[in-house]
Coordinates of C-alpha atoms in Angstrom, one line a residue:
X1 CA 10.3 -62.6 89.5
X2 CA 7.6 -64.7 89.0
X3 CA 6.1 -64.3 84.5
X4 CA 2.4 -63.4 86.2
X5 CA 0.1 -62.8 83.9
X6 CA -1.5 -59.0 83.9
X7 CA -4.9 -58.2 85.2
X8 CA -8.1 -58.7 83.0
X9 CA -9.9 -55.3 82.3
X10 CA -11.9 -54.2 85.8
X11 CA -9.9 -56.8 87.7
X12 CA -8.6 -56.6 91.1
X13 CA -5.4 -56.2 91.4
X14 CA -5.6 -58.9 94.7
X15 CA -7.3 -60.9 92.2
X16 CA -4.6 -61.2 89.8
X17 CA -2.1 -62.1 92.6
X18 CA -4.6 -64.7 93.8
X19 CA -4.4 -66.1 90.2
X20 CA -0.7 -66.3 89.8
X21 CA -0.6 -68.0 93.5
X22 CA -2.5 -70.5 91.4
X23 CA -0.8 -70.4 88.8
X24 CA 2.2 -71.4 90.3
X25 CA 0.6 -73.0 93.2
X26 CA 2.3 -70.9 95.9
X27 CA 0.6 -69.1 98.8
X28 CA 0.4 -65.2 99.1
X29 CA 3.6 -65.3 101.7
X30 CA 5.4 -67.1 99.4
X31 CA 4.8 -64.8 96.6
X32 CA 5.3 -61.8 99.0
X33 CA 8.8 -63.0 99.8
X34 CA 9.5 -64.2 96.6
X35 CA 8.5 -61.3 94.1
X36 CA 7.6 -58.3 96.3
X37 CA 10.4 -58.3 98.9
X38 CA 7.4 -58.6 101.5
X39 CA 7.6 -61.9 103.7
X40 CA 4.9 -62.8 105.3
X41 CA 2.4 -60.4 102.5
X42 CA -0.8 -60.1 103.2
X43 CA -2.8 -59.0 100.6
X44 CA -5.7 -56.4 100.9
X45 CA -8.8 -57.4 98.9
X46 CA -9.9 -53.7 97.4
X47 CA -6.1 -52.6 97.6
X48 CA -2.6 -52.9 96.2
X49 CA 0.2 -53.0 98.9
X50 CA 3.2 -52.9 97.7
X51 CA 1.9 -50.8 95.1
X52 CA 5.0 -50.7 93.3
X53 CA 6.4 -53.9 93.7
X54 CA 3.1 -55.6 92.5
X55 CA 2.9 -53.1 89.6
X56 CA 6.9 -54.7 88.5
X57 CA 4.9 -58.2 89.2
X58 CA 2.4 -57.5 86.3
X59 CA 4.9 -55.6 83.8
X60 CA 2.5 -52.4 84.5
X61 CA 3.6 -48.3 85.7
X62 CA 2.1 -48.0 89.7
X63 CA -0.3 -45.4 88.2
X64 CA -2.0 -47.9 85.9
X65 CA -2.4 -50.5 88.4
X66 CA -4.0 -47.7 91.5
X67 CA -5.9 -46.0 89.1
X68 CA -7.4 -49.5 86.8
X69 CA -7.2 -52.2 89.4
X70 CA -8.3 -50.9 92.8
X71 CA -11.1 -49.2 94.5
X72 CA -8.5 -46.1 94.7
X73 CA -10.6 -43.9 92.4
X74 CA -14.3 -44.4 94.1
X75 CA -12.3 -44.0 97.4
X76 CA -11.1 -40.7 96.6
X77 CA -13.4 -39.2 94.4
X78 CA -15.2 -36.5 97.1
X79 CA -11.8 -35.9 98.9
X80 CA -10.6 -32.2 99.1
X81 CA -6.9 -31.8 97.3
X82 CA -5.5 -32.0 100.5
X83 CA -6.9 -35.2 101.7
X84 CA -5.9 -36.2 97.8
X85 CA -2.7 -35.3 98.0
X86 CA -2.3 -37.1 101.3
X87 CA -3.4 -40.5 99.7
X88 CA -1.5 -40.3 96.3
X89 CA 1.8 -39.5 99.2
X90 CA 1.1 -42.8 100.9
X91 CA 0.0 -44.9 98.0
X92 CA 3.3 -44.1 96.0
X93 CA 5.4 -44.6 99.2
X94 CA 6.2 -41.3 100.3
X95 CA 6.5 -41.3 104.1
X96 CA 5.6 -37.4 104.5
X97 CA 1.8 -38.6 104.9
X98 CA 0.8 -41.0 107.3
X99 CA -2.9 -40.5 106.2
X100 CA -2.9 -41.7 102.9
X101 CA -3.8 -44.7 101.7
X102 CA -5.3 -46.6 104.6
X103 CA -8.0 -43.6 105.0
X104 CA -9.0 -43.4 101.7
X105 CA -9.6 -47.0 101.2
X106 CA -11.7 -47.1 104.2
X107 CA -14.6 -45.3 102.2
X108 CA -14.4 -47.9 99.7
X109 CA -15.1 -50.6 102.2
X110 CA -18.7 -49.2 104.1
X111 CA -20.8 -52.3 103.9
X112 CA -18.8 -54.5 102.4
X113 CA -18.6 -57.6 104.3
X114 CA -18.5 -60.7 101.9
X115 CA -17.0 -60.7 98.4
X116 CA -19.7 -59.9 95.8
X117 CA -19.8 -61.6 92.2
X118 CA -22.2 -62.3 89.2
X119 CA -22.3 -65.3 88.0
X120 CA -23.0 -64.1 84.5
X121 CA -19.8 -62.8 84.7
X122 CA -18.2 -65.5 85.9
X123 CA -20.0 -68.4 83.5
X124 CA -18.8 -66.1 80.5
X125 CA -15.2 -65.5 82.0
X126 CA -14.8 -69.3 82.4
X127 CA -16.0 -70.2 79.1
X128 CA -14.0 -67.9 77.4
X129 CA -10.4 -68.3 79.8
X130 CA -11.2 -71.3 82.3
X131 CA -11.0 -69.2 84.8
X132 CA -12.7 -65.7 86.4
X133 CA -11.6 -63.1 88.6
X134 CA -13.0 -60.7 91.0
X135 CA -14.5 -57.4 89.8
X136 CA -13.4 -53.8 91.2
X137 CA -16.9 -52.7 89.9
X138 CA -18.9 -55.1 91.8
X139 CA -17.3 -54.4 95.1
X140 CA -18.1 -51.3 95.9
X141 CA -20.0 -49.7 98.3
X142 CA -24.0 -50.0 97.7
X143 CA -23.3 -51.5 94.6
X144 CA -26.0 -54.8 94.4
X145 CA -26.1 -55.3 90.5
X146 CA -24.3 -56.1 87.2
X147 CA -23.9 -53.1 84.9
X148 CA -23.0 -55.2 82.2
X149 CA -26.3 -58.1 82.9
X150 CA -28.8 -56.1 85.2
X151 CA -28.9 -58.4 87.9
X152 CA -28.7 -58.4 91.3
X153 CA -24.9 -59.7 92.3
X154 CA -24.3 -62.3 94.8
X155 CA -22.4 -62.7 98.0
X156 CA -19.6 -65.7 98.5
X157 CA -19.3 -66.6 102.1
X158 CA -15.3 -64.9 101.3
X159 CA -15.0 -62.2 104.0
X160 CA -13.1 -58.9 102.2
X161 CA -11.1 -58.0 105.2
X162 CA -10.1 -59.3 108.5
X163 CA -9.7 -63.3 109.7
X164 CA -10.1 -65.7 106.8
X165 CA -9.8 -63.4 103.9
X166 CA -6.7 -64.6 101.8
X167 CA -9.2 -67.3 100.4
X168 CA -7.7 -68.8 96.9
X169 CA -11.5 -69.4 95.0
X170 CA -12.8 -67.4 92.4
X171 CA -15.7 -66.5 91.5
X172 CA -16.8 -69.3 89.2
X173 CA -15.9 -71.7 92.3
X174 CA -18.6 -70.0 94.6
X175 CA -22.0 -70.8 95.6
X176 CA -23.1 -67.6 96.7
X177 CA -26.5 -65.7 97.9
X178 CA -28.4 -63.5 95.5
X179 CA -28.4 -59.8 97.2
X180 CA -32.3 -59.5 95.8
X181 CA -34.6 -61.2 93.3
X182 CA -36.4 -59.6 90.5
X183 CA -35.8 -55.9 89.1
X184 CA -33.6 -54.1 91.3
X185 CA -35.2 -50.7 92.8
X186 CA -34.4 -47.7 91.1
X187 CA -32.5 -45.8 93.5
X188 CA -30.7 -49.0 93.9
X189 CA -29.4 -48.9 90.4
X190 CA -28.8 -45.0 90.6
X191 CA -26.1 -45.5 93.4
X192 CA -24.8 -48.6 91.7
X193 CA -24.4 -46.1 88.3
X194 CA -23.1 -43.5 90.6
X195 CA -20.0 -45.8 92.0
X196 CA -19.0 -46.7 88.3
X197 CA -19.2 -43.5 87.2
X198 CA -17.1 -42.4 90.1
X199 CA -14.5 -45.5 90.0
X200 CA -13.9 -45.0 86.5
X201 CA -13.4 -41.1 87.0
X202 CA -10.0 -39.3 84.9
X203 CA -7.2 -39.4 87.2
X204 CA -6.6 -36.6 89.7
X205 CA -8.4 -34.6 92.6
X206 CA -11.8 -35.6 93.0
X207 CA -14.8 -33.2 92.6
X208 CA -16.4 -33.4 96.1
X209 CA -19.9 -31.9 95.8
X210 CA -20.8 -29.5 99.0
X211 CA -23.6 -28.5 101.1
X212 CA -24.9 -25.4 98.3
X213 CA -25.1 -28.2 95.9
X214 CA -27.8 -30.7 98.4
X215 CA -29.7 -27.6 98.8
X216 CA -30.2 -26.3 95.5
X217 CA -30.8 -29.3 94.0
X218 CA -33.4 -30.4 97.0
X219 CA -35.2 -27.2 96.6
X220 CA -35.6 -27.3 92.8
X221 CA -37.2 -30.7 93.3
X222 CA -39.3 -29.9 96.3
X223 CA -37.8 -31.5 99.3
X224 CA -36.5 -28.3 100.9
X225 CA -38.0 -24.6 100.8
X226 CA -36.1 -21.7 100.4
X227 CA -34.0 -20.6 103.1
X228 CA -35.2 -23.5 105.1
X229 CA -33.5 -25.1 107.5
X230 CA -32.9 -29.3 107.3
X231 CA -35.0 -31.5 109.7
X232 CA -32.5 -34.4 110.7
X233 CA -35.4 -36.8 111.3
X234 CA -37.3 -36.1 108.5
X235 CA -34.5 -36.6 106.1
X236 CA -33.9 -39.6 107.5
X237 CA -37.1 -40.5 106.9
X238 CA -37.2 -39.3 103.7
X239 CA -34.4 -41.7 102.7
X240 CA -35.9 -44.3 104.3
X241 CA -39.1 -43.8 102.1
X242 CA -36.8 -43.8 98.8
X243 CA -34.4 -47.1 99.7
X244 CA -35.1 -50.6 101.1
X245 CA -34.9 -50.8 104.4
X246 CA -32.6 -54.0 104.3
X247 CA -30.5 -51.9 101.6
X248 CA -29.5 -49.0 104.0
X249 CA -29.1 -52.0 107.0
X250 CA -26.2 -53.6 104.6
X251 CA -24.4 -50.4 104.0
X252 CA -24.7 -49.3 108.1
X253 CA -27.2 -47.1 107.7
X254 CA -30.0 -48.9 109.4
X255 CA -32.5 -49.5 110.9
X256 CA -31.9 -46.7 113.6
X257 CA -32.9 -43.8 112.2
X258 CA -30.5 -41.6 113.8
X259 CA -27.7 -43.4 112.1
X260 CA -29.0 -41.3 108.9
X261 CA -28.9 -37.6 110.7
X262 CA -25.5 -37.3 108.9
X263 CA -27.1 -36.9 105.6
X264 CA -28.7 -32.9 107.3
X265 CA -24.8 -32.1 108.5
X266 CA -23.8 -32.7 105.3
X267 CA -26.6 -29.3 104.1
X268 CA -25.0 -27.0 106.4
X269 CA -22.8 -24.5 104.9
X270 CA -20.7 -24.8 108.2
X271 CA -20.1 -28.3 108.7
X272 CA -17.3 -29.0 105.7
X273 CA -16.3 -32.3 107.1
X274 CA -15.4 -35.1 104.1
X275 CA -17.8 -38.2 103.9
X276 CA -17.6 -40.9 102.0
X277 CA -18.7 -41.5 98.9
X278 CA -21.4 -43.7 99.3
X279 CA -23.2 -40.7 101.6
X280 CA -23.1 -38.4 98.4
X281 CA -24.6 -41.2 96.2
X282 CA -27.4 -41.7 98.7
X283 CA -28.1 -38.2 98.9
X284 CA -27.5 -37.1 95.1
X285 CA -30.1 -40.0 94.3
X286 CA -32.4 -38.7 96.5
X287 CA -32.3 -34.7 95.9
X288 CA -32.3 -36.5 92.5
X289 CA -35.8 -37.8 92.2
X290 CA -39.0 -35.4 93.0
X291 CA -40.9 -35.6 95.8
X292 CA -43.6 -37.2 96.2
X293 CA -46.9 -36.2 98.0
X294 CA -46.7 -38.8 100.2
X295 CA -43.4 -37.8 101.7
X296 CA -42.9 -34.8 104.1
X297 CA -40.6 -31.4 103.4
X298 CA -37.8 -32.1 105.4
X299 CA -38.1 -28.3 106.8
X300 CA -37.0 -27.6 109.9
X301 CA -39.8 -26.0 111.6
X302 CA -39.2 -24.0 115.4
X303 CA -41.7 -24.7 117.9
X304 CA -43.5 -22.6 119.3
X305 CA -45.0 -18.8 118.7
X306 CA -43.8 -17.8 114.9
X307 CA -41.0 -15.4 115.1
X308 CA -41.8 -12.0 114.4
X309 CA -39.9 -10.7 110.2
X310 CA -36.6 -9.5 110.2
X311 CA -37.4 -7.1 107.6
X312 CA -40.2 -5.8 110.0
X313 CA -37.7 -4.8 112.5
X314 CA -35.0 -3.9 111.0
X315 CA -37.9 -1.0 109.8
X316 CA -39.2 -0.4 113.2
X317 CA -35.5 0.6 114.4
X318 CA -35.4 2.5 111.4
X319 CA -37.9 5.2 111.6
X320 CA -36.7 4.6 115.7
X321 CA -33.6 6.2 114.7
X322 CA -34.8 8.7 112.7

């Protein structure tokens, strides 16, 4: 077993690997084979596979590396406790869930594309250790800026999944593209504050916020009347109006607008299906703010003749009956 050195606080646990490969100048198969019992290892970038084999690697319990060194806790944070329970299965090894783990980590990848840095970060990290690493808290979904600097992150041409992604460089290494100049929109920043808060959430079940949440908290800020309906197309606009355009394109969301009608779905008592996280940020950031004059109820109004009151005929059958 290789002496690797443990993770830096917030640190990937693929980016610690990736430092003790260069460290001891072996590739990730050879470290695989060598200290995990995995030939031919292949690392995910937001994940930890083995989980506990790489936890032995770093001298830390499984628990510590899941919950402090992967995107495990934003993944999982609006999954019901069965969907929970199917993940923590998988991600400790238990074979009675097949669901697990590979699931929940897909809501922790929407968007993400390239490997996203700040070179604030980086510049300080080098200073103070000659070296940097890659942040769980800048790779997550609609996350564009620093929380510790402010600033808008950038993008290395390092894809996070799929052909070409067990690249060695770190951060401080990479010439990357700014995701945006200047101050960073506010509802930007409000989903950026949203993933931390959720990614650094206590261990355990998730609190997965449901459709009588949306609607009370749209009504008490004006986007929805009482009782009302939800207009699929005026939602979507309505979110539109509130985020960049180019925003909502990078995490899939764009520029169709019907690829936004899942944000009405989600304030029907009916439909309980799970989303991922970064649906609930873009719509608790939304109901969040107060509407505007400029932007339309998002009532869904019949065509047509009005309907005639319930209350009037349930009294017309009434006296009817009498």
């Amino acid at each position: 077993m290789l002496p690797a050195r443990r993770p830096y606080s917030g640190e990937l646990a693929t980016s610690a690997a990736l430092r003790c490969c260069r460290q001891f100048n072996v590739s990730f198969k050879r470290l695989g084979a060598a200290s995990l019992g995995k030939g031919g290892w292949r690392p995910s970038f937001l994940g930890a596979s083995p989980l506990a084999e790489l936890a032995s690697l770093f001298r830390l319990a499984p628990a510590e590396l899941l919950w402090n060194h992967t995107s495990f806790p934003y993944a999982t944070s609006m999954m019901q406790a069965q969907y929970f329970d199917n993940a923590i299965a998988n991600a400790y090894g238990d074979a009675r869930s097949r669901i697990g783990l590979g699931s929940a980590m897909h809501n922790a990848t929407r968007g993400l594309v390239w490997r996203r840095y700040c070179p604030l970060c980086a510049a300080e990290e080098y200073g103070a250790y000659r070296e940097s690493f890659w942040h769980c808290a800048h790779n997550l979904p609609g996350v564009w800026t620093c929380a510790t600097h402010d600033a808008y992150l950038c993008e290395a041409q390092l894809l996070v999944s799929g052909v070409g992604a067990l690249a060695y460089a770190l951060p401080h290494e990479c010439q990357g593209r700014p995701l945006g100049m200047g101050r960073p929109p506010e509802p930007v920043l409000r989903v950026g504050t949203l993933a931390l808060e959720w990614q650094s959430r206590p261990r355990g079940t998730g609190m997965p916020l449901d459709a009588k949440h949306y609607r009370e908290l749209a009504i008490s800020n004006k986007w929805l009347s009482s009782d009302r309906p939800v207009n699929m197309d005026q939602l979507a606009s309505a979110i539109g109006a509130i985020f960049p355009s180019r925003y909502l394109t990078s995490i899939g969301f764009g520029p169709q607008r019907q690829l936004l009608h899942w944000g009405a779905l989600m304030l029907r008592p009916g439909v309980p299906l799970p989303y991922a996280p970064i649906k609930h940020a873009i719509l608790s950031v939304l109901f969040s703010l107060r509407r505007s004059t400029g932007i339309a109820l998002i009532d869904h109004v019949p065509s047509g003749p009005p309907g005639t009151s319930t209350a009037l005929i349930d009294r017309f059958y009434a006296k009817a009956a009498r």
